[in-house]
PDB file of C-alpha atoms in Angstrom:
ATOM      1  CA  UNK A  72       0.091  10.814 -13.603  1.00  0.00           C
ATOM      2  CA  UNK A  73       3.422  11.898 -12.637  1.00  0.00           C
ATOM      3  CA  UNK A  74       5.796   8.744 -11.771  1.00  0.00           C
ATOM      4  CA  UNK A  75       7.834  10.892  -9.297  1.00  0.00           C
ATOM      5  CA  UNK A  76       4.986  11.249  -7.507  1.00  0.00           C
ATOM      6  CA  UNK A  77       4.329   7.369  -7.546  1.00  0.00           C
ATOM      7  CA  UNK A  78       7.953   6.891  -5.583  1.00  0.00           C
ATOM      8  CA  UNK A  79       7.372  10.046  -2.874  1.00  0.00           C
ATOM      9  CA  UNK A  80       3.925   8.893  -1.758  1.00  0.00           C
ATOM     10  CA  UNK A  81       5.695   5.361  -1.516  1.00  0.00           C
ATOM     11  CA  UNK A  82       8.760   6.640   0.231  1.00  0.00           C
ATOM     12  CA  UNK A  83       6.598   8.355   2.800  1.00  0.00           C
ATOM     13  CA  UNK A  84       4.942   5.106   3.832  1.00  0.00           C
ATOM     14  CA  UNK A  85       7.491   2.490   3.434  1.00  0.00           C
ATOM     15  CA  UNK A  86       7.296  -0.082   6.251  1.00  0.00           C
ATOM     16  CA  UNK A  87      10.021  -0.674   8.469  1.00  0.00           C
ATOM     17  CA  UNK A  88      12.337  -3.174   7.309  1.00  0.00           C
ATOM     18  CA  UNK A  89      11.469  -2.933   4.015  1.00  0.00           C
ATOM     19  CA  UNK A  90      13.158  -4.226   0.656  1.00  0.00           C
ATOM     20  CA  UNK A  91      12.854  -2.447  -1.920  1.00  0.00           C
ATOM     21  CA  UNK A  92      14.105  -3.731  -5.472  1.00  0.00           C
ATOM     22  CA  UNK A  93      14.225  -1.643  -9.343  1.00  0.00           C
ATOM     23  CA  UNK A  94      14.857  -2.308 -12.969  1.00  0.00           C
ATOM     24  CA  UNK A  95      17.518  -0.266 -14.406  1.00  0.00           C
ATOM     25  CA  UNK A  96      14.463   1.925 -16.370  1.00  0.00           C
ATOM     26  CA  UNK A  97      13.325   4.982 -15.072  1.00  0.00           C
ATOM     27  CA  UNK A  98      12.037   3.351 -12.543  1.00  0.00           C
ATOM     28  CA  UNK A  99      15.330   3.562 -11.325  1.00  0.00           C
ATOM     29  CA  UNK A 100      15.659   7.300 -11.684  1.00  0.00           C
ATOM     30  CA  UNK A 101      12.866   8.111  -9.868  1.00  0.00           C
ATOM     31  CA  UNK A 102      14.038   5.455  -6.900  1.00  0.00           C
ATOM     32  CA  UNK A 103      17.301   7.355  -6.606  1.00  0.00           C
ATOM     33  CA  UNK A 104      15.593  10.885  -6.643  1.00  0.00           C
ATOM     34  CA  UNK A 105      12.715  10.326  -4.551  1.00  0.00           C
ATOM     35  CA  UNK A 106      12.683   7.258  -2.322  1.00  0.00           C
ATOM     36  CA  UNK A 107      14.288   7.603   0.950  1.00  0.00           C
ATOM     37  CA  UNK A 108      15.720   4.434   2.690  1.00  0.00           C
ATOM     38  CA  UNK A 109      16.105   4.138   6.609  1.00  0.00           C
ATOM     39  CA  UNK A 110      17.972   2.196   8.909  1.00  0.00           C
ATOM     40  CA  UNK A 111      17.153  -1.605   8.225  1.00  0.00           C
ATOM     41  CA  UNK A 112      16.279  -1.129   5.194  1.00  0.00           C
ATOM     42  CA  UNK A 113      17.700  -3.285   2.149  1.00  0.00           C
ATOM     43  CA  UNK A 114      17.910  -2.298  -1.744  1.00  0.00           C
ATOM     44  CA  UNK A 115      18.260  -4.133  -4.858  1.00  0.00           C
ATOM     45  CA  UNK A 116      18.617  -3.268  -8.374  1.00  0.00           C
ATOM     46  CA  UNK A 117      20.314  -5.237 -11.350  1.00  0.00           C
ATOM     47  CA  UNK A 118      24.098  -5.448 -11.581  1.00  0.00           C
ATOM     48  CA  UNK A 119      26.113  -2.180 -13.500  1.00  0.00           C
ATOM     49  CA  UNK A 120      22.727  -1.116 -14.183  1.00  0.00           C
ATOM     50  CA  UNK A 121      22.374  -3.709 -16.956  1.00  0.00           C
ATOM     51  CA  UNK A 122      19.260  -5.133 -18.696  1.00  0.00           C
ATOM     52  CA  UNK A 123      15.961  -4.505 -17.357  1.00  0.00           C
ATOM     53  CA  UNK A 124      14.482  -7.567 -16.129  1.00  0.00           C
ATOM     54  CA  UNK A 125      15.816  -8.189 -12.965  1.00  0.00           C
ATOM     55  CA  UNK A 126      13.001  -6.534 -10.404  1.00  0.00           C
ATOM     56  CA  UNK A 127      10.679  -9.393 -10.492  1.00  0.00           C
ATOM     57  CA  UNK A 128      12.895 -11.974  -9.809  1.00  0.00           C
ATOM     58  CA  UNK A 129      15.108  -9.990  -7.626  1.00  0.00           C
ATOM     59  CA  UNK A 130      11.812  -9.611  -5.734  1.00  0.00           C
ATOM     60  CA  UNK A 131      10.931 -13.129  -5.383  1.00  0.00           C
ATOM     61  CA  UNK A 132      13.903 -14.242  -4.517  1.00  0.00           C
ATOM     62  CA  UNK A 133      13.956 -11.659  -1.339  1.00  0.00           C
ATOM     63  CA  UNK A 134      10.599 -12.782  -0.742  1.00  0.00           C
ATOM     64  CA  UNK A 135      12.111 -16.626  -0.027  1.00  0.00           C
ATOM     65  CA  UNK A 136      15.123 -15.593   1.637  1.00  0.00           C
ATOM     66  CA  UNK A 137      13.892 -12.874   4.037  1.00  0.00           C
ATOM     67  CA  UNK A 138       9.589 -13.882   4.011  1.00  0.00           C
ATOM     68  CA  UNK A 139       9.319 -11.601   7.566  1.00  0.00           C
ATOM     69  CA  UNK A 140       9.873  -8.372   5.495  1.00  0.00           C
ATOM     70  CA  UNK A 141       7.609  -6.396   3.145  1.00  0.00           C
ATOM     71  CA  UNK A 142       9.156  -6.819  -0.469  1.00  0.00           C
ATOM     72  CA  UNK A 143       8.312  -3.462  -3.162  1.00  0.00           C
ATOM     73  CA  UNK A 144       9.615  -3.989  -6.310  1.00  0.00           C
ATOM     74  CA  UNK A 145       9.908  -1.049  -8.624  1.00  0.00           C
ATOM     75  CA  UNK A 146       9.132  -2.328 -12.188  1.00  0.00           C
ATOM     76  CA  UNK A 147       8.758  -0.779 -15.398  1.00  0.00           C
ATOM     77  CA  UNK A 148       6.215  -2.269 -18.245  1.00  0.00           C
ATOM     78  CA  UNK A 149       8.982  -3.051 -20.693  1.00  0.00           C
ATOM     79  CA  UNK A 150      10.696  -4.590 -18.111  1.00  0.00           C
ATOM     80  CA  UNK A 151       7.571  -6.820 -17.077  1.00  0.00           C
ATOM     81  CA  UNK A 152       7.028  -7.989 -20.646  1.00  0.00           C
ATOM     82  CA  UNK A 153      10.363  -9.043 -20.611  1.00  0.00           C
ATOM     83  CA  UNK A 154      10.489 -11.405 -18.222  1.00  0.00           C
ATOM     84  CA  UNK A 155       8.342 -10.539 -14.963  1.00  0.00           C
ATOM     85  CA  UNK A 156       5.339 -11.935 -16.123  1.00  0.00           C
ATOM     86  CA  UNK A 157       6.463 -15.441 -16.362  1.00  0.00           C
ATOM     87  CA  UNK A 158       7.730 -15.078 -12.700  1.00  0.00           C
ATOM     88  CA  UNK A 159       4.682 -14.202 -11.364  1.00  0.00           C
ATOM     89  CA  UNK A 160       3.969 -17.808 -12.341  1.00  0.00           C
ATOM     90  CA  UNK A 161       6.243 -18.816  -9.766  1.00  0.00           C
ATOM     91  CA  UNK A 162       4.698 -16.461  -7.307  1.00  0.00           C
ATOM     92  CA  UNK A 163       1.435 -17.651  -8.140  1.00  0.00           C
ATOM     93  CA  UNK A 164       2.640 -20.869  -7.295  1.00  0.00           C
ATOM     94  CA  UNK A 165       3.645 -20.457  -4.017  1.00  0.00           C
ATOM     95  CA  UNK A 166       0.474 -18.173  -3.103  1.00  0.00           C
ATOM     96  CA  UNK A 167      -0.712 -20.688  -0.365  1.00  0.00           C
ATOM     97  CA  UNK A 168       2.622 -20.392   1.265  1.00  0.00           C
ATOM     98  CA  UNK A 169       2.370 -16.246   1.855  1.00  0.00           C
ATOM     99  CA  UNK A 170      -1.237 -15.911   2.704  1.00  0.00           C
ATOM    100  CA  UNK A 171      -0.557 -13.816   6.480  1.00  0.00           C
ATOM    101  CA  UNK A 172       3.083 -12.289   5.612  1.00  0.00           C
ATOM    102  CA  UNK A 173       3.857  -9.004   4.965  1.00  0.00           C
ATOM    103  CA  UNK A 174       3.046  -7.734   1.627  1.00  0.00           C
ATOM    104  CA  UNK A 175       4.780  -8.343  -1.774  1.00  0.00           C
ATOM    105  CA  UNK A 176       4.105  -5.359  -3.904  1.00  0.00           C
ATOM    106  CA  UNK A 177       5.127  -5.300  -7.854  1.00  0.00           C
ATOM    107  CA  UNK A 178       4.545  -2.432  -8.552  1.00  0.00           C
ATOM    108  CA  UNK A 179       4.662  -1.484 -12.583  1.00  0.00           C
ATOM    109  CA  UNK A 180       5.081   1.936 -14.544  1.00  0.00           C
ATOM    110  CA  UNK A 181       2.748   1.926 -17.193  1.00  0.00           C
ATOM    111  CA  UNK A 182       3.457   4.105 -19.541  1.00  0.00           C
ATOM    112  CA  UNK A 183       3.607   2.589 -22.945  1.00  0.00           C
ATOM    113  CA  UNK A 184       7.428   2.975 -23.795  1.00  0.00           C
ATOM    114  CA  UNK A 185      10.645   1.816 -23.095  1.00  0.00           C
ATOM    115  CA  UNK A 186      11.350   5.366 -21.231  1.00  0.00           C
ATOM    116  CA  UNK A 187      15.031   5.356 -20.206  1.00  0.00           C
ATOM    117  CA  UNK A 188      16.064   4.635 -23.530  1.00  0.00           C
ATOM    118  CA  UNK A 189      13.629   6.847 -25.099  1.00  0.00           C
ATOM    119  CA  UNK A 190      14.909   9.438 -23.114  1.00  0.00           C
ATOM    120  CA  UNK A 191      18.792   8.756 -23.954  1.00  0.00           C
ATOM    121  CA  UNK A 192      18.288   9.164 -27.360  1.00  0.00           C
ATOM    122  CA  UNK A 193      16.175  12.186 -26.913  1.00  0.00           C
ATOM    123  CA  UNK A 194      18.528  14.221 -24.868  1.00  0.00           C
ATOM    124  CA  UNK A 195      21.787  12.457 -25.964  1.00  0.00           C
ATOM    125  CA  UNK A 196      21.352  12.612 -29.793  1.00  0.00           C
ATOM    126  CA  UNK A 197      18.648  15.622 -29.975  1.00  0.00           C
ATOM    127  CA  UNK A 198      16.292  12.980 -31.428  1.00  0.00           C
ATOM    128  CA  UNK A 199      12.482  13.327 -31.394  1.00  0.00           C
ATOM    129  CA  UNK A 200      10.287  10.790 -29.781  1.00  0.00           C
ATOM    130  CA  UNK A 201       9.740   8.361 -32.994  1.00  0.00           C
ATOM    131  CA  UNK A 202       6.871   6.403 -30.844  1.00  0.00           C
ATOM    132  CA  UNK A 203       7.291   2.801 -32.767  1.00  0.00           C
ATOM    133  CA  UNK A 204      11.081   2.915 -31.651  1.00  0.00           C
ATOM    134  CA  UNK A 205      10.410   2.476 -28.130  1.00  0.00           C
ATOM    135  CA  UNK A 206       6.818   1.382 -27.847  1.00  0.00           C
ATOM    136  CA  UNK A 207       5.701  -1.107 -25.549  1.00  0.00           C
ATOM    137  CA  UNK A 208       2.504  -3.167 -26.445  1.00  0.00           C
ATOM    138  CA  UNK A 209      -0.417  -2.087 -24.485  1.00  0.00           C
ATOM    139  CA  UNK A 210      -1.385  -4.778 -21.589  1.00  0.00           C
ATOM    140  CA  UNK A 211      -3.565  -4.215 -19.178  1.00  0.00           C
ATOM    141  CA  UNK A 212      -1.084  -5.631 -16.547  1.00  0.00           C
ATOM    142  CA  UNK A 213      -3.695  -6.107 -13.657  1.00  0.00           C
ATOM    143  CA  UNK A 214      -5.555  -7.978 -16.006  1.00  0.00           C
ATOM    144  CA  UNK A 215      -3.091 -10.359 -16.539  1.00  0.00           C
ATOM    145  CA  UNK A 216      -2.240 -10.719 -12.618  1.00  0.00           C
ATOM    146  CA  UNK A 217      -5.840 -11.359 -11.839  1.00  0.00           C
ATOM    147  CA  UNK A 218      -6.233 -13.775 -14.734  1.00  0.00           C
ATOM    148  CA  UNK A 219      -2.751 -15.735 -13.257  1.00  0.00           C
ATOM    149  CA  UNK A 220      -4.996 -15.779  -9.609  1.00  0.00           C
ATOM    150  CA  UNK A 221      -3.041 -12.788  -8.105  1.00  0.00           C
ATOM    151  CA  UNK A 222      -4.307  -9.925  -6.247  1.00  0.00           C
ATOM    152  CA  UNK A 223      -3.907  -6.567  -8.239  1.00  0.00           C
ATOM    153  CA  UNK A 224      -4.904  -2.944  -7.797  1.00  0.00           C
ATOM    154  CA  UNK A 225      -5.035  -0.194 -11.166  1.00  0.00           C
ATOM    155  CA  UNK A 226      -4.843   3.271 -10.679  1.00  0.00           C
ATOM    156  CA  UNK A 227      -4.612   6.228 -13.126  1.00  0.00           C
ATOM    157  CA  UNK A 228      -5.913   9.604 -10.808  1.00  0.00           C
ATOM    158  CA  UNK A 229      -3.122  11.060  -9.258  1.00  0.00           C
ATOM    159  CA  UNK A 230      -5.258  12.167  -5.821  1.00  0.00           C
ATOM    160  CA  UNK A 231      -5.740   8.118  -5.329  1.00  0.00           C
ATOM    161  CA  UNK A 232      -1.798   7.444  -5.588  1.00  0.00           C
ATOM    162  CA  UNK A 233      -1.306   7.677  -1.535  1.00  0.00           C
ATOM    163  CA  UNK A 234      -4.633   5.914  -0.467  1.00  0.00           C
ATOM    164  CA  UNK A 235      -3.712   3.163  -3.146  1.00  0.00           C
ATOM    165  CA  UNK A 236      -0.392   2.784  -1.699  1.00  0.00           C
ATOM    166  CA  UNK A 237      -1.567   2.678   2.183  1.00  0.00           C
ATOM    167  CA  UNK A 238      -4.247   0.000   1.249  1.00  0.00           C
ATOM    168  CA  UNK A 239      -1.425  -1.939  -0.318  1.00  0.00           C
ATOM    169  CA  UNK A 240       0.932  -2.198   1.946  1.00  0.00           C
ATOM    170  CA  UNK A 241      -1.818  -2.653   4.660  1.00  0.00           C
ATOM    171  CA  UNK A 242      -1.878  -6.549   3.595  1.00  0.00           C
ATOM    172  CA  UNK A 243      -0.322  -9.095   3.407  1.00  0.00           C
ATOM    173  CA  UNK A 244       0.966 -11.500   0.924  1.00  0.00           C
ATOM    174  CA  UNK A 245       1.479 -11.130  -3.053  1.00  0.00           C
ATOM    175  CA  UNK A 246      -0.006  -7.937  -5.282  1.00  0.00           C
ATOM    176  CA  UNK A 247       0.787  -6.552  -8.407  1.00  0.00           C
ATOM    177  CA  UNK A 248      -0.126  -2.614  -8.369  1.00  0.00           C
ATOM    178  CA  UNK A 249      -0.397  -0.922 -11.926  1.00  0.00           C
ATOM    179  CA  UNK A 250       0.498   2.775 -12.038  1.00  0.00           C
ATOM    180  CA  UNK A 251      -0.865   4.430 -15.428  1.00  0.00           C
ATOM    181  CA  UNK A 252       1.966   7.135 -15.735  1.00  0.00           C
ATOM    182  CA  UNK A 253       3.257  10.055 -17.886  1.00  0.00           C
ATOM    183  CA  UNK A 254       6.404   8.633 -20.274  1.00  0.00           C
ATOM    184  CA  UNK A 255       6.934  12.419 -21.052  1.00  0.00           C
ATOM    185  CA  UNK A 256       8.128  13.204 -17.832  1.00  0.00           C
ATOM    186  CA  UNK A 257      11.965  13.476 -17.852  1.00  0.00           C
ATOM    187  CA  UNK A 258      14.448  12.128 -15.289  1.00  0.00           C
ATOM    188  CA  UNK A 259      16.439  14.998 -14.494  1.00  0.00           C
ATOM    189  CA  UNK A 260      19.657  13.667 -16.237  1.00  0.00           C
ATOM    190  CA  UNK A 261      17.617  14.370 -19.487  1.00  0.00           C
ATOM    191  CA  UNK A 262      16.348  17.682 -20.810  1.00  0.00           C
ATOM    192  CA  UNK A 263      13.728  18.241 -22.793  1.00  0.00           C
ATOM    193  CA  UNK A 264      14.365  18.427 -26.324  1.00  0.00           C
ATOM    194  CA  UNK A 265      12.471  19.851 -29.668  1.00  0.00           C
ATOM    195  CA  UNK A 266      12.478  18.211 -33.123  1.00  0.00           C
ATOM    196  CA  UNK A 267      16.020  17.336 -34.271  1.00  0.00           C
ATOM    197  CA  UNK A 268      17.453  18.972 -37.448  1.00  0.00           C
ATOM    198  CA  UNK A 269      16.439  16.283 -40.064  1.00  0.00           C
ATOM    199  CA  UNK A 270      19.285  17.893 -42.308  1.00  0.00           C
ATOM    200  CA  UNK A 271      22.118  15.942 -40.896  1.00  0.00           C
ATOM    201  CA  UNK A 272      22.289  13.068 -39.870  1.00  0.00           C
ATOM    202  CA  UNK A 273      21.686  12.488 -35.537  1.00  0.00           C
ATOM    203  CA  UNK A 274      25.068  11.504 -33.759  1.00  0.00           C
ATOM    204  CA  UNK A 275      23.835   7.941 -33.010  1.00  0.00           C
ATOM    205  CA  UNK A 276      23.268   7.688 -36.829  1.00  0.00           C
ATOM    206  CA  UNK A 277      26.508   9.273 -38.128  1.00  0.00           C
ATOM    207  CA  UNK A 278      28.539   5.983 -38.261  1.00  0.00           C
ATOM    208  CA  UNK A 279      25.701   4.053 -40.110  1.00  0.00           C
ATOM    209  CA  UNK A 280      25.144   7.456 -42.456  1.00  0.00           C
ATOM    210  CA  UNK A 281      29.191   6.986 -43.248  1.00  0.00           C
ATOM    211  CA  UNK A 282      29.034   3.174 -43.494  1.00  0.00           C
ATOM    212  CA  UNK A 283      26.335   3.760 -46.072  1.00  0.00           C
ATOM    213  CA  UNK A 284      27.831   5.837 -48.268  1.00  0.00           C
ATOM    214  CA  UNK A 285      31.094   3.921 -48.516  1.00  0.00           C
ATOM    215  CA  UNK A 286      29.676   0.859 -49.102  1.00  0.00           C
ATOM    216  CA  UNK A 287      26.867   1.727 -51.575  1.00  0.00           C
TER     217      UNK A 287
END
């Protein structure tokens, strides 16, 4: 499905006083695009838009200091395996504690690749997608929530994308909410690009190319 899509059905039912934390992935580009804030609301995402990673905890940390608000964090997969799972631990350890607050939504892009960077290379180098550069392991990331003894929705059919999100933020307390979407879609920073010309070296690779032939 179409991860812009996953942000506008969200901004259209976000509740009020909302906090809303990011990665600095794509998730982020589609935040800034298509999410719309109002008054009260807070937003989070990790410092000079540095490693992804920061979502989950940024999350859980908003969730202690401010438990009378609804908490969305905006995570992508690469982002989860690189850290977020082990803090849903900590959620999970707290669960007792949440059981009739507003909701505490993860909810994580899946879409197989680690997309911002795929895309920078893509559109700033005029690379093709090499698919083992970027590749995130395949998890089934509800799975692994439900396994931990937290709550967790899947959905991969774009007509179910609203319903899922109104049933979500319905509840209360902790859920993780796995979005199966597209990595080809572009952020609009980055156009799409064909297959690079293999007869010179890419930009990026230049300096290594010139390094190599010194040296060897």
């Amino acid at each position: 499905m179409n991860p812009r899509s996953v942000v506008a059905e969200l901004s259209d039912r976000l509740p009020d006083r909302a906090v809303v934390v990011t990665d600095s992935g794509t998730s982020l580009d589609w935040w800034t695009r298509h999410l719309r804030l109002r008054p009260g609301m807070r937003s989070l995402l990790s410092g000079h838009l540095g490693l992804p990673g920061a979502a989950v905890p940024y999350a859980v940390a908003a969730w202690f200091a401010a438990p009378e608000r609804p908490v969305i964090a905006l995570v992508g997969d690469g982002a989860l395996q690189g850290g977020g799972l082990n803090e849903l631990l900590t959620v999970r350890r707290h669960l007792d504690r949440p059981a009739d607050l507003p909701p505490l939504v993860f909810c994580v892009f899946d879409n197989g690749d680690l997309n911002r960077l795929t895309w920078q290379r893509r559109a700033a180098a005029g690379d093709p997608l090499v698919p083992l550069s970027a590749e995130v392991p395949a998890l089934p990331y509800a799975e692994c929530a439900r396994l931990a003894g937290l709550p967790a929705v899947r959905c991969d059919r774009p007509r179910y994308v609203g319903s899922v999100w109104a049933d979500v933020l319905a509840g209360r307390g902790p859920v993780l909410l796995e979005f199966v979407v597209d990595g080809e879609t572009p952020p609009d920073w980055a156009a799409r690009v064909g297959t690079a010309d293999h007869s010179r070296p890419a930009p990026l690779l230049a300096p290594l190319a010139k390094f190599l032939r010194v040296s060897g």
